[in-house]
């Protein structure tokens, strides 16, 4: 699948959508027998009901389902809207974790690798408007050394077991909406905007790709938030001039609407598509991170798409609540740790002026992690048998698909191409060098970085040299100097001083302490709410003393589910909020720091 030239389904005067969320038939296929047996040719043999969107893992009362690894079948029928005659019909998945193959009736239409980016198939020839079709998706959630994120299936005395090196539960299934969408045959296929400004005059550079459009003309109309036309253009590429520009800025999500039209020589509009545009610039200068030329300081969190019951599914109610809490606490930004989030999240951030560090699902490329002394024993991270050139190609494609999907969001200011990979070896340097090029080629307009792990401290990291911004995850006072905040402060200050000498801006992308809500202590004891507050205070003293630090993202916004392990009690408890979004003492402390007005 192309994966990089597609537009999100949209209702316009020439386009129509039908969302396929709801209950689907569902069946686990532990022997991977369904494909050969042709399960897509008719109803699944013994299905149960499953919600879409949802992670399937926590919806049944069965441990074998929760921990299942392998082939998973989803199926439903849908009636194609009768008005879609002569239209091009596509079947669009916002995501399927971690890969999927899809059939429409008996026809295989698309396969896609990667659990957090969209894919679609042109199914026009297999559907008849007004009639029903059967849609079958074979999802697979196995992680291997050639998947992003990586994992390995190990033989144990009790059978096969999935192992991976990232610290969140391997939720899987169909996590976001599935759509049938109709477009005209002559159509707009892709659109890229890059914005700028000089004084009062803004610019919107655009590049439109079309299909089946011989003899047709591309027209563009830019309207302000009140719907007034402010600029028009003709041709597939160009630059719109915006007088008295109203900038998009942190805390101020001002959006223009760019309408792209495909017009015939009599002036009839054959296709039209709308794109929200925030006019703003992003630049790294010395140790500063500039948005619209103004120094920006990131305040916020590394987050997760993680809730009880639905796992990693997108839900509008949870989206609203999480953004309300971000606003309450005074956060101006977050990182989509550790994978691309639902596109609805980015749309919301665009509209509300929230700043995003957008991350691929490349997490756990580090055999040194995963439970301390029980870490990745027996594996070399980068080697022909483990993470290798094939993996790098999958990783490159994940970067391309992330950027293709999110390039037009003003909220996104920085790409993170990996979280905490091994980065202190020659293998790591060779692996990553070309991946930075992939990102810069896909988007020359934004800075690129990756998130450095404490196992590769200043002086030993061989990958940071490629990054525009230094992103550091550090746990002084938690994983090291545990309970010893005075010692932590000294060690942390020393390391940070080293990084500051690199002359690049530094964002602390993680710092945090596990905290059991309701556990209190008069003296600073780890796991207590008071210790979490003291731990954060200590970190803030260290950051405030370092000029090059341009941001602080606490790990994590909320407690979240992980794989089982001796380091985790009912998941990771480093949230400022509990998993059900109740504030810990740290939430109030952060609010006092981040909202000096509150
Ligand atoms: C990290 C990882 C994050 C973990 C966190 C922790 O460095 O990036 O995924 O959850 O540490 O709590 O250990």
JSON list of N, CA, C and O in Angstrom, two decimals, residues 45-93:
[
{"chain": "A", "resi": 45, "resn": "UNK", "atom": "N", "xyz": [-16.21, -18.71, 11.32]},
{"chain": "A", "resi": 45, "resn": "UNK", "atom": "CA", "xyz": [-16.74, -19.99, 11.81]},
{"chain": "A", "resi": 45, "resn": "UNK", "atom": "C", "xyz": [-17.44, -19.92, 13.17]},
{"chain": "A", "resi": 45, "resn": "UNK", "atom": "O", "xyz": [-18.55, -20.41, 13.31]},
{"chain": "A", "resi": 46, "resn": "UNK", "atom": "N", "xyz": [-16.79, -19.32, 14.17]},
{"chain": "A", "resi": 46, "resn": "UNK", "atom": "CA", "xyz": [-17.49, -19.22, 15.47]},
{"chain": "A", "resi": 46, "resn": "UNK", "atom": "C", "xyz": [-17.18, -17.87, 16.13]},
{"chain": "A", "resi": 46, "resn": "UNK", "atom": "O", "xyz": [-16.38, -17.79, 17.06]},
{"chain": "A", "resi": 47, "resn": "UNK", "atom": "N", "xyz": [-17.81, -16.85, 15.63]},
{"chain": "A", "resi": 47, "resn": "UNK", "atom": "CA", "xyz": [-17.48, -15.49, 16.06]},
{"chain": "A", "resi": 47, "resn": "UNK", "atom": "C", "xyz": [-18.11, -15.10, 17.39]},
{"chain": "A", "resi": 47, "resn": "UNK", "atom": "O", "xyz": [-19.10, -15.70, 17.81]},
{"chain": "A", "resi": 48, "resn": "UNK", "atom": "N", "xyz": [-17.50, -14.12, 18.04]},
{"chain": "A", "resi": 48, "resn": "UNK", "atom": "CA", "xyz": [-18.14, -13.43, 19.16]},
{"chain": "A", "resi": 48, "resn": "UNK", "atom": "C", "xyz": [-18.24, -11.96, 18.75]},
{"chain": "A", "resi": 48, "resn": "UNK", "atom": "O", "xyz": [-17.68, -11.55, 17.75]},
{"chain": "A", "resi": 49, "resn": "UNK", "atom": "N", "xyz": [-18.96, -11.18, 19.53]},
{"chain": "A", "resi": 49, "resn": "UNK", "atom": "CA", "xyz": [-19.08, -9.75, 19.22]},
{"chain": "A", "resi": 49, "resn": "UNK", "atom": "C", "xyz": [-17.87, -8.99, 19.73]},
{"chain": "A", "resi": 49, "resn": "UNK", "atom": "O", "xyz": [-17.34, -9.30, 20.80]},
{"chain": "A", "resi": 50, "resn": "UNK", "atom": "N", "xyz": [-17.45, -8.00, 18.99]},
{"chain": "A", "resi": 50, "resn": "UNK", "atom": "CA", "xyz": [-16.35, -7.15, 19.45]},
{"chain": "A", "resi": 50, "resn": "UNK", "atom": "C", "xyz": [-16.63, -5.70, 19.04]},
{"chain": "A", "resi": 50, "resn": "UNK", "atom": "O", "xyz": [-17.18, -5.45, 17.98]},
{"chain": "A", "resi": 51, "resn": "UNK", "atom": "N", "xyz": [-16.24, -4.79, 19.94]},
{"chain": "A", "resi": 51, "resn": "UNK", "atom": "CA", "xyz": [-16.45, -3.37, 19.67]},
{"chain": "A", "resi": 51, "resn": "UNK", "atom": "C", "xyz": [-15.35, -2.81, 18.78]},
{"chain": "A", "resi": 51, "resn": "UNK", "atom": "O", "xyz": [-14.18, -3.16, 18.94]},
{"chain": "A", "resi": 52, "resn": "UNK", "atom": "N", "xyz": [-15.74, -1.95, 17.88]},
{"chain": "A", "resi": 52, "resn": "UNK", "atom": "CA", "xyz": [-14.81, -1.16, 17.05]},
{"chain": "A", "resi": 52, "resn": "UNK", "atom": "C", "xyz": [-15.26, 0.29, 17.13]},
{"chain": "A", "resi": 52, "resn": "UNK", "atom": "O", "xyz": [-16.43, 0.57, 16.85]},
{"chain": "A", "resi": 53, "resn": "UNK", "atom": "N", "xyz": [-14.41, 1.22, 17.55]},
{"chain": "A", "resi": 53, "resn": "UNK", "atom": "CA", "xyz": [-13.02, 0.99, 17.92]},
{"chain": "A", "resi": 53, "resn": "UNK", "atom": "C", "xyz": [-12.87, 0.54, 19.38]},
{"chain": "A", "resi": 53, "resn": "UNK", "atom": "O", "xyz": [-13.62, 0.97, 20.25]},
{"chain": "A", "resi": 54, "resn": "UNK", "atom": "N", "xyz": [-11.87, -0.32, 19.61]},
{"chain": "A", "resi": 54, "resn": "UNK", "atom": "CA", "xyz": [-11.48, -0.77, 20.95]},
{"chain": "A", "resi": 54, "resn": "UNK", "atom": "C", "xyz": [-10.25, -1.65, 20.84]},
{"chain": "A", "resi": 54, "resn": "UNK", "atom": "O", "xyz": [-10.05, -2.30, 19.80]},
{"chain": "A", "resi": 55, "resn": "UNK", "atom": "N", "xyz": [-9.45, -1.68, 21.90]},
{"chain": "A", "resi": 55, "resn": "UNK", "atom": "CA", "xyz": [-8.52, -2.80, 22.05]},
{"chain": "A", "resi": 55, "resn": "UNK", "atom": "C", "xyz": [-9.39, -3.98, 22.46]},
{"chain": "A", "resi": 55, "resn": "UNK", "atom": "O", "xyz": [-10.27, -3.84, 23.31]},
{"chain": "A", "resi": 56, "resn": "UNK", "atom": "N", "xyz": [-9.17, -5.14, 21.87]},
{"chain": "A", "resi": 56, "resn": "UNK", "atom": "CA", "xyz": [-9.99, -6.30, 22.25]},
{"chain": "A", "resi": 56, "resn": "UNK", "atom": "C", "xyz": [-9.61, -6.84, 23.62]},
{"chain": "A", "resi": 56, "resn": "UNK", "atom": "O", "xyz": [-10.39, -7.51, 24.28]},
{"chain": "A", "resi": 57, "resn": "UNK", "atom": "N", "xyz": [-8.40, -6.50, 24.07]},
{"chain": "A", "resi": 57, "resn": "UNK", "atom": "CA", "xyz": [-7.78, -7.22, 25.19]},
{"chain": "A", "resi": 57, "resn": "UNK", "atom": "C", "xyz": [-8.59, -7.25, 26.48]},
{"chain": "A", "resi": 57, "resn": "UNK", "atom": "O", "xyz": [-8.68, -8.30, 27.13]},
{"chain": "A", "resi": 58, "resn": "UNK", "atom": "N", "xyz": [-9.16, -6.11, 26.86]},
{"chain": "A", "resi": 58, "resn": "UNK", "atom": "CA", "xyz": [-9.81, -6.04, 28.17]},
{"chain": "A", "resi": 58, "resn": "UNK", "atom": "C", "xyz": [-11.33, -6.19, 28.09]},
{"chain": "A", "resi": 58, "resn": "UNK", "atom": "O", "xyz": [-12.03, -5.96, 29.08]},
{"chain": "A", "resi": 59, "resn": "UNK", "atom": "N", "xyz": [-11.85, -6.57, 26.94]},
{"chain": "A", "resi": 59, "resn": "UNK", "atom": "CA", "xyz": [-13.31, -6.60, 26.80]},
{"chain": "A", "resi": 59, "resn": "UNK", "atom": "C", "xyz": [-13.93, -7.95, 27.11]},
{"chain": "A", "resi": 59, "resn": "UNK", "atom": "O", "xyz": [-15.14, -8.07, 27.17]},
{"chain": "A", "resi": 60, "resn": "UNK", "atom": "N", "xyz": [-13.12, -8.97, 27.29]},
{"chain": "A", "resi": 60, "resn": "UNK", "atom": "CA", "xyz": [-13.71, -10.26, 27.64]},
{"chain": "A", "resi": 60, "resn": "UNK", "atom": "C", "xyz": [-13.22, -10.64, 29.04]},
{"chain": "A", "resi": 60, "resn": "UNK", "atom": "O", "xyz": [-12.34, -9.99, 29.59]},
{"chain": "A", "resi": 61, "resn": "UNK", "atom": "N", "xyz": [-13.79, -11.69, 29.58]},
{"chain": "A", "resi": 61, "resn": "UNK", "atom": "CA", "xyz": [-13.41, -12.13, 30.93]},
{"chain": "A", "resi": 61, "resn": "UNK", "atom": "C", "xyz": [-12.41, -13.28, 30.83]},
{"chain": "A", "resi": 61, "resn": "UNK", "atom": "O", "xyz": [-12.43, -14.21, 31.64]},
{"chain": "A", "resi": 62, "resn": "UNK", "atom": "N", "xyz": [-11.55, -13.22, 29.83]},
{"chain": "A", "resi": 62, "resn": "UNK", "atom": "CA", "xyz": [-10.74, -14.39, 29.49]},
{"chain": "A", "resi": 62, "resn": "UNK", "atom": "C", "xyz": [-9.27, -13.99, 29.35]},
{"chain": "A", "resi": 62, "resn": "UNK", "atom": "O", "xyz": [-8.91, -13.21, 28.47]},
{"chain": "A", "resi": 63, "resn": "UNK", "atom": "N", "xyz": [-8.42, -14.53, 30.21]},
{"chain": "A", "resi": 63, "resn": "UNK", "atom": "CA", "xyz": [-6.99, -14.21, 30.17]},
{"chain": "A", "resi": 63, "resn": "UNK", "atom": "C", "xyz": [-6.39, -14.59, 28.82]},
{"chain": "A", "resi": 63, "resn": "UNK", "atom": "O", "xyz": [-5.47, -13.94, 28.31]},
{"chain": "A", "resi": 64, "resn": "UNK", "atom": "N", "xyz": [-6.91, -15.64, 28.21]},
{"chain": "A", "resi": 64, "resn": "UNK", "atom": "CA", "xyz": [-6.36, -16.09, 26.92]},
{"chain": "A", "resi": 64, "resn": "UNK", "atom": "C", "xyz": [-6.64, -15.05, 25.83]},
{"chain": "A", "resi": 64, "resn": "UNK", "atom": "O", "xyz": [-5.88, -14.94, 24.86]},
{"chain": "A", "resi": 65, "resn": "UNK", "atom": "N", "xyz": [-7.69, -14.29, 25.99]},
{"chain": "A", "resi": 65, "resn": "UNK", "atom": "CA", "xyz": [-7.97, -13.21, 25.03]},
{"chain": "A", "resi": 65, "resn": "UNK", "atom": "C", "xyz": [-7.07, -12.03, 25.35]},
{"chain": "A", "resi": 65, "resn": "UNK", "atom": "O", "xyz": [-6.43, -11.44, 24.48]},
{"chain": "A", "resi": 66, "resn": "UNK", "atom": "N", "xyz": [-6.99, -11.68, 26.63]},
{"chain": "A", "resi": 66, "resn": "UNK", "atom": "CA", "xyz": [-6.20, -10.49, 27.00]},
{"chain": "A", "resi": 66, "resn": "UNK", "atom": "C", "xyz": [-4.76, -10.61, 26.50]},
{"chain": "A", "resi": 66, "resn": "UNK", "atom": "O", "xyz": [-4.20, -9.69, 25.94]},
{"chain": "A", "resi": 67, "resn": "UNK", "atom": "N", "xyz": [-4.17, -11.78, 26.68]},
{"chain": "A", "resi": 67, "resn": "UNK", "atom": "CA", "xyz": [-2.76, -11.94, 26.36]},
{"chain": "A", "resi": 67, "resn": "UNK", "atom": "C", "xyz": [-2.53, -12.57, 24.99]},
{"chain": "A", "resi": 67, "resn": "UNK", "atom": "O", "xyz": [-1.42, -12.97, 24.65]},
{"chain": "A", "resi": 68, "resn": "UNK", "atom": "N", "xyz": [-3.58, -12.65, 24.21]},
{"chain": "A", "resi": 68, "resn": "UNK", "atom": "CA", "xyz": [-3.49, -13.33, 22.91]},
{"chain": "A", "resi": 68, "resn": "UNK", "atom": "C", "xyz": [-2.47, -12.68, 21.97]},
{"chain": "A", "resi": 68, "resn": "UNK", "atom": "O", "xyz": [-2.40, -11.45, 21.86]},
{"chain": "A", "resi": 69, "resn": "UNK", "atom": "N", "xyz": [-1.74, -13.51, 21.26]},
{"chain": "A", "resi": 69, "resn": "UNK", "atom": "CA", "xyz": [-0.81, -13.02, 20.24]},
{"chain": "A", "resi": 69, "resn": "UNK", "atom": "C", "xyz": [-1.01, -13.83, 18.97]},
{"chain": "A", "resi": 69, "resn": "UNK", "atom": "O", "xyz": [-0.98, -15.07, 19.02]},
{"chain": "A", "resi": 70, "resn": "UNK", "atom": "N", "xyz": [-1.23, -13.16, 17.86]},
{"chain": "A", "resi": 70, "resn": "UNK", "atom": "CA", "xyz": [-1.37, -13.88, 16.60]},
{"chain": "A", "resi": 70, "resn": "UNK", "atom": "C", "xyz": [-2.41, -13.25, 15.69]},
{"chain": "A", "resi": 70, "resn": "UNK", "atom": "O", "xyz": [-2.61, -12.03, 15.70]},
{"chain": "A", "resi": 71, "resn": "UNK", "atom": "N", "xyz": [-3.08, -14.12, 14.91]},
{"chain": "A", "resi": 71, "resn": "UNK", "atom": "CA", "xyz": [-4.08, -13.66, 13.93]},
{"chain": "A", "resi": 71, "resn": "UNK", "atom": "C", "xyz": [-5.42, -13.42, 14.62]},
{"chain": "A", "resi": 71, "resn": "UNK", "atom": "O", "xyz": [-5.86, -14.21, 15.46]},
{"chain": "A", "resi": 72, "resn": "UNK", "atom": "N", "xyz": [-6.06, -12.35, 14.22]},
{"chain": "A", "resi": 72, "resn": "UNK", "atom": "CA", "xyz": [-7.33, -11.92, 14.81]},
{"chain": "A", "resi": 72, "resn": "UNK", "atom": "C", "xyz": [-8.24, -11.48, 13.66]},
{"chain": "A", "resi": 72, "resn": "UNK", "atom": "O", "xyz": [-7.84, -10.64, 12.85]},
{"chain": "A", "resi": 73, "resn": "UNK", "atom": "N", "xyz": [-9.44, -12.05, 13.59]},
{"chain": "A", "resi": 73, "resn": "UNK", "atom": "CA", "xyz": [-10.33, -11.71, 12.48]},
{"chain": "A", "resi": 73, "resn": "UNK", "atom": "C", "xyz": [-11.45, -10.78, 12.95]},
{"chain": "A", "resi": 73, "resn": "UNK", "atom": "O", "xyz": [-12.06, -11.00, 14.00]},
{"chain": "A", "resi": 74, "resn": "UNK", "atom": "N", "xyz": [-11.70, -9.79, 12.13]},
{"chain": "A", "resi": 74, "resn": "UNK", "atom": "CA", "xyz": [-12.83, -8.87, 12.33]},
{"chain": "A", "resi": 74, "resn": "UNK", "atom": "C", "xyz": [-13.68, -8.91, 11.06]},
{"chain": "A", "resi": 74, "resn": "UNK", "atom": "O", "xyz": [-13.13, -8.92, 9.96]},
{"chain": "A", "resi": 75, "resn": "UNK", "atom": "N", "xyz": [-14.97, -8.88, 11.23]},
{"chain": "A", "resi": 75, "resn": "UNK", "atom": "CA", "xyz": [-15.82, -8.91, 10.05]},
{"chain": "A", "resi": 75, "resn": "UNK", "atom": "C", "xyz": [-17.15, -8.21, 10.29]},
{"chain": "A", "resi": 75, "resn": "UNK", "atom": "O", "xyz": [-17.69, -8.26, 11.40]},
{"chain": "A", "resi": 76, "resn": "UNK", "atom": "N", "xyz": [-17.66, -7.57, 9.26]},
{"chain": "A", "resi": 76, "resn": "UNK", "atom": "CA", "xyz": [-19.02, -7.06, 9.31]},
{"chain": "A", "resi": 76, "resn": "UNK", "atom": "C", "xyz": [-19.52, -6.87, 7.88]},
{"chain": "A", "resi": 76, "resn": "UNK", "atom": "O", "xyz": [-18.73, -6.85, 6.93]},
{"chain": "A", "resi": 77, "resn": "UNK", "atom": "N", "xyz": [-20.82, -6.74, 7.74]},
{"chain": "A", "resi": 77, "resn": "UNK", "atom": "CA", "xyz": [-21.35, -6.36, 6.44]},
{"chain": "A", "resi": 77, "resn": "UNK", "atom": "C", "xyz": [-21.80, -4.91, 6.52]},
{"chain": "A", "resi": 77, "resn": "UNK", "atom": "O", "xyz": [-22.07, -4.38, 7.60]},
{"chain": "A", "resi": 78, "resn": "UNK", "atom": "N", "xyz": [-21.84, -4.28, 5.37]},
{"chain": "A", "resi": 78, "resn": "UNK", "atom": "CA", "xyz": [-22.28, -2.89, 5.32]},
{"chain": "A", "resi": 78, "resn": "UNK", "atom": "C", "xyz": [-23.01, -2.68, 3.99]},
{"chain": "A", "resi": 78, "resn": "UNK", "atom": "O", "xyz": [-22.63, -3.27, 2.97]},
{"chain": "A", "resi": 79, "resn": "UNK", "atom": "N", "xyz": [-24.06, -1.88, 4.07]},
{"chain": "A", "resi": 79, "resn": "UNK", "atom": "CA", "xyz": [-24.74, -1.55, 2.82]},
{"chain": "A", "resi": 79, "resn": "UNK", "atom": "C", "xyz": [-24.12, -0.28, 2.25]},
{"chain": "A", "resi": 79, "resn": "UNK", "atom": "O", "xyz": [-24.00, 0.73, 2.93]},
{"chain": "A", "resi": 80, "resn": "UNK", "atom": "N", "xyz": [-23.68, -0.37, 1.03]},
{"chain": "A", "resi": 80, "resn": "UNK", "atom": "CA", "xyz": [-23.05, 0.79, 0.38]},
{"chain": "A", "resi": 80, "resn": "UNK", "atom": "C", "xyz": [-24.16, 1.79, 0.03]},
{"chain": "A", "resi": 80, "resn": "UNK", "atom": "O", "xyz": [-25.17, 1.40, -0.55]},
{"chain": "A", "resi": 81, "resn": "UNK", "atom": "N", "xyz": [-24.02, 3.05, 0.41]},
{"chain": "A", "resi": 81, "resn": "UNK", "atom": "CA", "xyz": [-25.08, 4.02, 0.15]},
{"chain": "A", "resi": 81, "resn": "UNK", "atom": "C", "xyz": [-25.52, 4.01, -1.31]},
{"chain": "A", "resi": 81, "resn": "UNK", "atom": "O", "xyz": [-24.68, 3.99, -2.22]},
{"chain": "A", "resi": 82, "resn": "UNK", "atom": "N", "xyz": [-26.82, 4.03, -1.49]},
{"chain": "A", "resi": 82, "resn": "UNK", "atom": "CA", "xyz": [-27.35, 3.85, -2.86]},
{"chain": "A", "resi": 82, "resn": "UNK", "atom": "C", "xyz": [-27.02, 5.04, -3.76]},
{"chain": "A", "resi": 82, "resn": "UNK", "atom": "O", "xyz": [-27.02, 4.92, -4.97]},
{"chain": "A", "resi": 83, "resn": "UNK", "atom": "N", "xyz": [-26.70, 6.18, -3.16]},
{"chain": "A", "resi": 83, "resn": "UNK", "atom": "CA", "xyz": [-26.39, 7.35, -3.98]},
{"chain": "A", "resi": 83, "resn": "UNK", "atom": "C", "xyz": [-24.96, 7.36, -4.53]},
{"chain": "A", "resi": 83, "resn": "UNK", "atom": "O", "xyz": [-24.57, 8.32, -5.20]},
{"chain": "A", "resi": 84, "resn": "UNK", "atom": "N", "xyz": [-24.19, 6.34, -4.27]},
{"chain": "A", "resi": 84, "resn": "UNK", "atom": "CA", "xyz": [-22.76, 6.39, -4.62]},
{"chain": "A", "resi": 84, "resn": "UNK", "atom": "C", "xyz": [-22.45, 5.87, -6.03]},
{"chain": "A", "resi": 84, "resn": "UNK", "atom": "O", "xyz": [-21.31, 5.54, -6.34]},
{"chain": "A", "resi": 85, "resn": "UNK", "atom": "N", "xyz": [-23.45, 5.81, -6.88]},
{"chain": "A", "resi": 85, "resn": "UNK", "atom": "CA", "xyz": [-23.24, 5.36, -8.27]},
{"chain": "A", "resi": 85, "resn": "UNK", "atom": "C", "xyz": [-22.23, 6.28, -8.96]},
{"chain": "A", "resi": 85, "resn": "UNK", "atom": "O", "xyz": [-22.28, 7.50, -8.78]},
{"chain": "A", "resi": 86, "resn": "UNK", "atom": "N", "xyz": [-21.34, 5.67, -9.71]},
{"chain": "A", "resi": 86, "resn": "UNK", "atom": "CA", "xyz": [-20.31, 6.40, -10.48]},
{"chain": "A", "resi": 86, "resn": "UNK", "atom": "C", "xyz": [-19.26, 7.09, -9.60]},
{"chain": "A", "resi": 86, "resn": "UNK", "atom": "O", "xyz": [-18.44, 7.86, -10.09]},
{"chain": "A", "resi": 87, "resn": "UNK", "atom": "N", "xyz": [-19.33, 6.87, -8.32]},
{"chain": "A", "resi": 87, "resn": "UNK", "atom": "CA", "xyz": [-18.31, 7.44, -7.44]},
{"chain": "A", "resi": 87, "resn": "UNK", "atom": "C", "xyz": [-17.16, 6.45, -7.28]},
{"chain": "A", "resi": 87, "resn": "UNK", "atom": "O", "xyz": [-17.32, 5.26, -7.51]},
{"chain": "A", "resi": 88, "resn": "UNK", "atom": "N", "xyz": [-16.04, 6.96, -6.86]},
{"chain": "A", "resi": 88, "resn": "UNK", "atom": "CA", "xyz": [-14.93, 6.10, -6.46]},
{"chain": "A", "resi": 88, "resn": "UNK", "atom": "C", "xyz": [-15.14, 5.82, -4.98]},
{"chain": "A", "resi": 88, "resn": "UNK", "atom": "O", "xyz": [-15.31, 6.75, -4.18]},
{"chain": "A", "resi": 89, "resn": "UNK", "atom": "N", "xyz": [-15.12, 4.54, -4.61]},
{"chain": "A", "resi": 89, "resn": "UNK", "atom": "CA", "xyz": [-15.39, 4.18, -3.21]},
{"chain": "A", "resi": 89, "resn": "UNK", "atom": "C", "xyz": [-14.11, 3.64, -2.59]},
{"chain": "A", "resi": 89, "resn": "UNK", "atom": "O", "xyz": [-13.45, 2.76, -3.16]},
{"chain": "A", "resi": 90, "resn": "UNK", "atom": "N", "xyz": [-13.74, 4.18, -1.45]},
{"chain": "A", "resi": 90, "resn": "UNK", "atom": "CA", "xyz": [-12.56, 3.66, -0.74]},
{"chain": "A", "resi": 90, "resn": "UNK", "atom": "C", "xyz": [-12.97, 3.14, 0.63]},
{"chain": "A", "resi": 90, "resn": "UNK", "atom": "O", "xyz": [-13.95, 3.60, 1.23]},
{"chain": "A", "resi": 91, "resn": "UNK", "atom": "N", "xyz": [-12.22, 2.18, 1.09]},
{"chain": "A", "resi": 91, "resn": "UNK", "atom": "CA", "xyz": [-12.36, 1.63, 2.44]},
{"chain": "A", "resi": 91, "resn": "UNK", "atom": "C", "xyz": [-11.14, 2.10, 3.20]},
{"chain": "A", "resi": 91, "resn": "UNK", "atom": "O", "xyz": [-10.00, 1.81, 2.80]},
{"chain": "A", "resi": 92, "resn": "UNK", "atom": "N", "xyz": [-11.36, 2.84, 4.28]},
{"chain": "A", "resi": 92, "resn": "UNK", "atom": "CA", "xyz": [-10.27, 3.54, 4.97]},
{"chain": "A", "resi": 92, "resn": "UNK", "atom": "C", "xyz": [-10.23, 3.11, 6.44]},
{"chain": "A", "resi": 92, "resn": "UNK", "atom": "O", "xyz": [-11.23, 3.21, 7.15]},
{"chain": "A", "resi": 93, "resn": "UNK", "atom": "N", "xyz": [-9.08, 2.63, 6.87]},
{"chain": "A", "resi": 93, "resn": "UNK", "atom": "CA", "xyz": [-8.85, 2.31, 8.28]},
{"chain": "A", "resi": 93, "resn": "UNK", "atom": "C", "xyz": [-7.94, 3.39, 8.87]},
{"chain": "A", "resi": 93, "resn": "UNK", "atom": "O", "xyz": [-6.85, 3.62, 8.36]}
]
